[in-house]
Coordinates of N, CA, C and O in Angstrom, one line a residue:
M121 N 0.8 -1.1 0.0 CA 0.0 -0.1 0.1 C 0.8 1.2 0.0 O 1.9 1.3 0.6
R122 N 0.4 2.3 -0.6 CA 1.2 3.4 -0.5 C 1.2 4.2 0.8 O 0.3 4.0 1.6
S123 N 2.3 4.8 1.1 CA 2.4 5.4 2.3 C 1.3 6.7 2.5 O 1.0 7.2 1.4
P124 N 0.7 6.8 3.6 CA -0.3 7.9 3.7 C 0.3 9.3 3.5 O 1.5 9.4 3.8
R125 N -0.5 10.1 3.1 CA 0.1 11.6 2.9 C 0.3 12.2 4.2 O -0.5 11.9 5.2
R126 N 1.4 12.9 4.4 CA 1.7 13.6 5.6 C 1.3 14.9 5.6 O 1.3 15.7 4.7
C127 N 1.4 15.6 6.8 CA 1.2 17.0 7.0 C 2.2 17.9 6.3 O 3.3 17.5 6.4
S128 N 1.7 19.0 5.6 CA 2.6 19.8 4.9 C 3.4 20.6 5.7 O 4.4 21.4 5.4
R129 N 3.3 20.7 7.1 CA 3.9 21.8 7.9 C 5.2 21.1 8.2 O 5.5 19.9 8.4
N130 N 6.3 22.1 8.1 CA 7.6 21.7 8.2 C 7.9 20.8 9.5 O 7.6 21.3 10.5
G131 N 8.6 19.6 9.4 CA 8.9 18.8 10.6 C 7.8 18.1 11.2 O 7.9 17.4 12.2
C132 N 6.6 18.1 10.7 CA 5.5 17.4 11.2 C 5.3 16.0 10.6 O 5.2 15.9 9.4
P133 N 5.5 15.0 11.5 CA 5.4 13.7 10.8 C 4.0 13.0 10.7 O 4.0 12.0 10.4
R134 N 3.1 13.7 11.3 CA 1.7 13.2 11.5 C 0.9 12.9 10.0 O 1.2 13.7 9.0
Q135 N 0.2 12.0 10.1 CA -0.8 11.9 8.8 C -1.8 12.9 8.6 O -2.2 13.3 9.4
A136 N -1.9 13.2 7.3 CA -2.8 14.5 6.9 C -4.2 13.8 7.0 O -4.6 12.7 6.5
V137 N -5.1 14.7 7.5 CA -6.4 14.4 7.5 C -7.5 15.6 6.9 O -8.6 15.5 6.9
A138 N -6.7 16.7 6.6 CA -7.5 17.8 6.2 C -6.7 18.5 5.0 O -5.4 18.2 4.9
T139 N -7.3 19.3 4.2 CA -6.7 20.0 3.1 C -7.0 21.4 3.3 O -8.2 21.8 3.5
L140 N -6.0 22.3 3.1 CA -6.1 23.7 3.3 C -6.0 24.3 1.9 O -5.1 23.9 1.1
T141 N -7.0 25.1 1.6 CA -7.0 25.8 0.2 C -7.1 27.4 0.5 O -7.9 27.8 1.3
Y142 N -6.4 28.2 -0.3 CA -6.5 29.6 -0.1 C -7.4 30.1 -1.2 O -7.1 29.8 -2.3
V143 N -8.4 31.0 -0.9 CA -9.2 31.6 -1.9 C -8.7 33.2 -1.9 O -9.2 33.8 -1.0
Y144 N -7.8 33.5 -2.7 CA -7.0 34.7 -2.5 C -8.0 36.0 -2.9 O -7.9 37.0 -2.2
N145 N -8.9 35.8 -3.9 CA -9.6 36.9 -4.2 C -10.8 37.1 -3.2 O -11.5 38.2 -3.2
E146 N -11.0 36.2 -2.2 CA -11.9 36.5 -1.2 C -11.3 36.6 0.2 O -11.9 36.6 1.3
S147 N -9.9 36.6 0.2 CA -9.1 36.6 1.4 C -9.5 35.5 2.4 O -9.8 35.9 3.6
T148 N -9.8 34.4 2.0 CA -10.4 33.3 2.9 C -9.4 32.1 2.7 O -8.9 31.7 1.8
A149 N -9.1 31.5 3.9 CA -8.6 30.1 4.0 C -9.5 29.2 4.3 O -10.3 29.2 5.3
V150 N -9.5 28.0 3.6 CA -10.6 26.9 3.7 C -10.0 25.8 4.2 O -8.9 25.3 3.5
V151 N -10.4 25.1 5.3 CA -9.8 23.8 5.8 C -11.0 23.0 5.9 O -12.0 23.0 6.6
G152 N -10.8 22.0 5.1 CA -11.9 20.9 4.8 C -11.3 19.5 4.8 O -10.1 19.4 5.1
P153 N -12.2 18.5 4.7 CA -11.7 17.1 4.7 C -10.5 17.0 3.7 O -10.4 17.7 2.7
L154 N -9.8 15.8 3.9 CA -8.7 15.6 3.0 C -9.1 15.4 1.6 O -10.0 14.6 1.4
A155 N -8.6 16.2 0.8 CA -8.9 15.9 -0.7 C -8.4 14.4 -1.2 O -7.4 14.0 -0.7
A156 N -9.2 14.0 -2.2 CA -8.9 12.5 -2.8 C -7.5 12.5 -3.2 O -6.7 11.5 -3.1
F157 N -7.0 13.7 -3.9 CA -5.6 13.7 -4.5 C -4.9 15.0 -3.9 O -5.5 16.0 -3.8
A158 N -3.7 14.9 -4.0 CA -2.8 16.1 -3.6 C -3.0 17.0 -4.8 O -2.5 16.5 -5.8
E159 N -3.3 18.3 -4.6 CA -3.3 19.2 -5.8 C -2.4 20.3 -5.7 O -2.0 20.6 -4.5
P160 N -1.9 20.9 -6.6 CA -1.0 22.0 -6.3 C -1.8 23.1 -5.7 O -2.9 23.3 -5.9
H161 N -1.0 24.0 -5.1 CA -1.6 25.2 -4.4 C -2.5 24.8 -3.2 O -3.3 25.6 -2.7
T162 N -2.4 23.6 -2.8 CA -3.3 23.2 -1.6 C -2.2 22.6 -0.5 O -1.2 22.2 -0.9
Y163 N -2.5 22.5 0.6 CA -1.7 21.9 1.7 C -2.4 20.8 2.5 O -3.6 21.0 2.9
D164 N -1.8 19.8 2.8 CA -2.4 18.6 3.5 C -1.9 19.0 5.0 O -0.7 19.2 5.3
L165 N -2.9 18.8 5.9 CA -2.6 19.1 7.3 C -3.1 18.0 8.2 O -4.1 17.3 7.9
C166 N -2.4 17.7 9.3 CA -2.8 16.9 10.5 C -3.9 17.5 11.2 O -4.1 18.8 11.0
E167 N -4.6 16.8 12.1 CA -5.7 17.3 12.8 C -5.2 18.4 13.8 O -6.0 19.5 13.6
P168 N -4.1 18.3 14.4 CA -3.7 19.6 15.3 C -3.5 20.8 14.4 O -4.0 21.8 14.9
H169 N -2.9 20.7 13.4 CA -2.6 21.9 12.6 C -3.7 22.3 11.8 O -4.1 23.6 11.7
A170 N -4.7 21.4 11.4 CA -6.0 21.9 10.8 C -6.9 22.6 11.8 O -7.5 23.6 11.5
R171 N -6.8 22.2 13.0 CA -7.7 22.8 14.1 C -7.2 24.2 14.6 O -7.8 25.0 15.0
S172 N -5.9 24.3 14.6 CA -5.2 25.6 15.2 C -4.8 26.7 14.1 O -4.2 27.6 14.5
L173 N -5.0 26.2 12.8 CA -4.7 27.2 11.8 C -5.3 28.7 12.0 O -6.3 28.8 12.3
T174 N -4.5 29.7 11.9 CA -5.0 31.0 11.9 C -4.6 31.6 10.6 O -3.8 31.2 9.9
A175 N -5.4 32.7 10.3 CA -5.1 33.4 8.9 C -4.6 34.8 9.3 O -4.7 35.3 10.4
P176 N -4.0 35.4 8.2 CA -3.6 36.8 8.5 C -4.7 37.7 8.8 O -5.9 37.4 8.6
R177 N -4.3 38.9 9.4 CA -5.3 39.9 9.7 C -6.1 40.3 8.5 O -5.6 40.5 7.5
G178 N -7.4 40.3 8.6 CA -8.3 40.7 7.3 C -8.6 39.5 6.6 O -9.6 39.7 5.7
W179 N -8.1 38.2 6.9 CA -8.6 37.1 6.2 C -9.6 36.4 7.1 O -9.4 36.4 8.5
N180 N -10.4 35.6 6.5 CA -11.3 34.7 7.2 C -11.0 33.2 7.2 O -10.1 32.9 6.1
V181 N -11.2 32.5 8.0 CA -10.9 31.0 8.0 C -12.3 30.4 8.1 O -13.0 30.5 9.0
V182 N -12.5 29.5 7.0 CA -13.7 28.7 7.1 C -13.2 27.3 7.4 O -12.3 26.6 6.6
R183 N -13.7 26.6 8.4 CA -13.1 25.3 8.8 C -14.3 24.4 8.8 O -15.5 24.6 9.3
H184 N -13.9 23.2 8.4 CA -14.9 22.1 8.4 C -15.5 21.7 9.8 O -14.7 21.6 10.8
E185 N -16.7 21.6 10.0 CA -17.2 21.2 11.4 C -17.5 19.9 11.4 O -18.0 19.1 10.5
G186 N -17.0 19.2 12.4 CA -16.9 17.7 12.6 C -15.6 17.2 12.7 O -14.7 17.8 12.8
E187 N -15.5 15.8 12.7 CA -14.3 15.0 12.8 C -13.5 15.0 11.4 O -14.1 15.0 10.3
F188 N -12.3 15.2 11.6 CA -11.5 14.9 10.4 C -11.0 13.4 10.5 O -10.5 13.0 11.6
E189 N -11.2 12.7 9.5 CA -10.8 11.3 9.4 C -9.8 11.0 8.3 O -9.9 11.6 7.2
P190 N -9.0 10.1 8.6 CA -8.0 9.7 7.5 C -8.8 9.2 6.2 O -9.9 8.4 6.6
P191 N -8.3 9.3 5.0 CA -9.0 8.6 4.0 C -9.1 7.2 3.9 O -8.1 6.5 4.6
P192 N -10.1 6.5 3.4 CA -10.2 5.0 3.4 C -9.2 4.6 2.3 O -8.7 5.3 1.5
P193 N -8.7 3.3 2.5 CA -7.8 2.8 1.4 C -8.3 3.0 0.0 O -9.6 2.9 -0.3
S194 N -7.5 3.4 -0.9 CA -7.8 3.5 -2.4 C -8.0 2.3 -3.2 O -7.5 1.2 -2.6
A195 N -8.7 2.1 -4.1 CA -8.6 0.9 -5.0 C -7.1 0.5 -5.3 O -6.8 -0.8 -5.3
D196 N -6.3 1.3 -5.5 CA -4.9 1.0 -5.9 C -4.2 0.3 -4.6 O -3.5 -0.8 -4.8
D197 N -4.5 0.7 -3.5 CA -4.0 -0.1 -2.3 C -4.6 -1.5 -2.1 O -3.7 -2.2 -1.9
L198 N -5.9 -1.4 -2.4 CA -6.5 -2.9 -2.3 C -5.9 -3.8 -3.3 O -5.7 -5.0 -3.1
V199 N -5.8 -3.4 -4.6 CA -5.1 -4.0 -5.6 C -3.8 -4.7 -5.3 O -3.4 -5.8 -5.5
A200 N -2.9 -3.7 -4.7 CA -1.6 -4.1 -4.4 C -1.5 -5.0 -3.4 O -0.8 -6.1 -3.3
L201 N -2.4 -5.0 -2.4 CA -2.5 -5.9 -1.3 C -2.8 -7.3 -1.8 O -2.4 -8.3 -1.3
A202 N -4.0 -7.4 -2.6 CA -4.4 -8.5 -3.3 C -3.4 -9.1 -4.0 O -3.4 -10.5 -3.9
E203 N -2.6 -8.5 -4.9 CA -1.5 -9.1 -5.6 C -0.4 -9.8 -4.7 O 0.1 -10.8 -5.0
A204 N -0.1 -9.0 -3.6 CA 0.9 -9.4 -2.7 C 0.5 -10.7 -2.0 O 1.3 -11.7 -2.0
V205 N -0.9 -10.7 -1.6 CA -1.4 -12.1 -1.0 C -1.3 -13.3 -1.9 O -1.0 -14.3 -1.7
R206 N -1.6 -12.9 -3.1 CA -1.8 -14.0 -4.3 C -0.3 -14.6 -4.5 O -0.1 -15.7 -4.6
E207 N 0.7 -13.5 -4.5 CA 2.1 -14.1 -4.9 C 2.5 -14.7 -3.7 O 3.3 -15.8 -3.9
A208 N 2.3 -14.6 -2.5 CA 2.8 -15.2 -1.3 C 2.2 -16.6 -1.4 O 2.9 -17.6 -0.8
A209 N 0.9 -16.8 -1.7 CA 0.2 -18.1 -1.8 C 0.7 -19.0 -2.9 O 0.4 -20.3 -2.9
R210 N 1.5 -18.4 -4.0 CA 1.9 -19.3 -4.9 C 2.9 -20.4 -4.4 O 3.6 -20.1 -3.7
P211 N 2.6 -21.6 -4.8 CA 3.6 -22.7 -4.4 C 4.9 -22.3 -5.1 O 5.2 -22.0 -6.2
A212 N 6.1 -22.9 -4.3 CA 7.5 -22.7 -4.9 C 7.6 -23.7 -6.0 O 7.3 -24.9 -5.9
P213 N 8.2 -23.2 -7.1 CA 8.6 -24.2 -8.1 C 9.6 -25.3 -7.6 O 10.5 -25.0 -6.8
P214 N 9.5 -26.5 -8.2 CA 10.5 -27.5 -7.7 C 11.8 -27.2 -8.1 O 12.2 -26.6 -9.2
R215 N 12.8 -27.5 -7.3 CA 14.2 -27.3 -7.5 C 14.9 -28.5 -8.1 O 14.8 -29.6 -7.7
P216 N 15.7 -28.3 -9.2 CA 16.5 -29.3 -9.8 C 17.5 -29.8 -8.6 O 18.0 -29.1 -7.9
P217 N 18.0 -31.2 -8.7 CA 19.0 -31.5 -7.7 C 20.4 -30.8 -8.1 O 20.6 -30.5 -9.2
S218 N 21.0 -30.6 -7.0 CA 22.4 -30.0 -7.2 C 23.4 -30.9 -7.8 O 23.5 -32.0 -7.4
D219 N 24.3 -30.5 -8.7 CA 25.4 -31.2 -9.2 C 26.6 -31.0 -8.4 O 27.4 -31.8 -8.6
D220 N 26.5 -30.2 -7.3 CA 27.9 -29.8 -6.4 C 27.8 -31.0 -5.6 O 27.1 -31.1 -4.6
Q221 N 28.9 -31.7 -5.5 CA 29.2 -32.9 -4.7 C 30.2 -32.5 -3.7 O 30.6 -33.3 -2.8
S222 N 30.6 -31.2 -3.6 CA 31.6 -30.8 -2.6 C 31.3 -30.6 -1.3 O 32.1 -30.6 -0.4
G223 N 30.1 -30.7 -1.0 CA 29.6 -30.6 0.3 C 29.5 -29.1 0.9 O 29.1 -28.8 2.0
A224 N 29.9 -28.0 -0.1 CA 29.8 -26.7 0.3 C 28.5 -26.2 0.5 O 27.6 -26.8 -0.3
P225 N 28.3 -25.3 1.3 CA 26.8 -24.8 1.5 C 26.4 -24.2 0.1 O 27.2 -23.3 -0.3
Q226 N 25.1 -24.5 -0.2 CA 24.6 -23.8 -1.3 C 23.8 -22.6 -0.9 O 23.0 -22.6 0.1
H227 N 23.8 -21.5 -1.7 CA 23.2 -20.3 -1.3 C 22.1 -20.1 -2.5 O 22.4 -19.8 -3.5
H228 N 20.9 -20.3 -2.0 CA 19.8 -20.2 -3.0 C 18.8 -19.0 -2.4 O 18.7 -18.8 -1.2
H229 N 18.4 -18.4 -3.4 CA 17.3 -17.5 -3.2 C 16.1 -18.1 -2.9 O 15.6 -19.0 -3.5
N230 N 15.5 -17.6 -1.6 CA 14.3 -18.2 -1.1 C 13.0 -17.7 -2.0 O 12.8 -16.6 -1.9
P231 N 12.4 -18.6 -2.7 CA 11.3 -18.1 -3.5 C 10.2 -17.8 -2.7 O 9.2 -17.0 -3.1
Q232 N 10.1 -18.0 -1.5 CA 9.0 -17.7 -0.7 C 9.0 -16.2 -0.4 O 8.0 -15.5 0.2
T233 N 10.2 -15.5 -0.3 CA 10.1 -14.2 -0.1 C 10.6 -13.3 -1.4 O 11.1 -13.8 -2.3
G234 N 10.3 -12.2 -1.3 CA 10.5 -11.2 -2.5 C 9.8 -10.0 -2.4 O 9.3 -9.5 -1.3
R235 N 10.0 -9.1 -3.4 CA 9.3 -7.8 -3.2 C 8.2 -7.7 -4.4 O 8.4 -8.3 -5.4
R236 N 7.4 -7.1 -4.2 CA 6.2 -6.7 -5.1 C 6.1 -5.1 -4.9 O 5.4 -4.6 -4.1
G237 N 6.7 -4.4 -5.9 CA 6.6 -3.1 -5.8 C 7.3 -2.6 -4.5 O 8.4 -2.9 -4.0
H238 N 6.7 -1.9 -3.6 CA 7.2 -1.4 -2.2 C 6.6 -2.4 -1.2 O 7.0 -2.1 0.0
L239 N 6.0 -3.6 -1.5 CA 5.6 -4.5 -0.6 C 6.7 -5.6 -0.5 O 7.3 -6.1 -1.5
R240 N 6.8 -6.2 0.6 CA 7.7 -7.4 0.7 C 7.0 -8.6 1.2 O 6.3 -8.4 2.2
V241 N 7.2 -9.6 0.6 CA 6.4 -11.0 1.1 C 7.3 -11.6 2.1 O 8.4 -11.9 1.8
I242 N 6.7 -12.0 3.1 CA 7.4 -12.6 4.3 C 6.9 -14.0 4.5 O 5.7 -14.1 4.6
P243 N 7.7 -15.0 4.5 CA 7.2 -16.3 4.7 C 6.5 -16.6 6.1 O 6.8 -15.9 7.0
P244 N 5.6 -17.3 6.2 CA 4.9 -17.6 7.3 C 5.8 -18.1 8.7 O 5.4 -17.9 9.7
N245 N 6.9 -18.5 8.3 CA 7.7 -19.0 9.6 C 8.4 -17.7 10.2 O 9.0 -18.2 11.4
H246 N 8.4 -16.7 9.8 CA 9.0 -15.5 10.4 C 8.1 -14.8 11.5 O 7.0 -14.6 11.3

């Protein structure tokens, strides 16, 4: 799954739950629920920053009434998760017998682990 959007405020590590938009011709700052997509000229804010935002003198702040909630998973997130689960459930292909009779340890890539985009498949024994 993709990582959640973070607050736009410098140094803030929290997850964004609101979007700030400026309406310059009306001298208004609008803080509403998190937009579906990050847009240019808007700012994602965590709940504490969304609740405490102030505007310059002469400007109005229009703020969403109610709770700010993180966005639900997108279809892309769900598809990536389903593909990772499918890949982890595939049986490992049979390995041909080793021709090395030296007794030296063999280093094989474990087909049960791997990467799928930014997801990592971990075998059930871990």
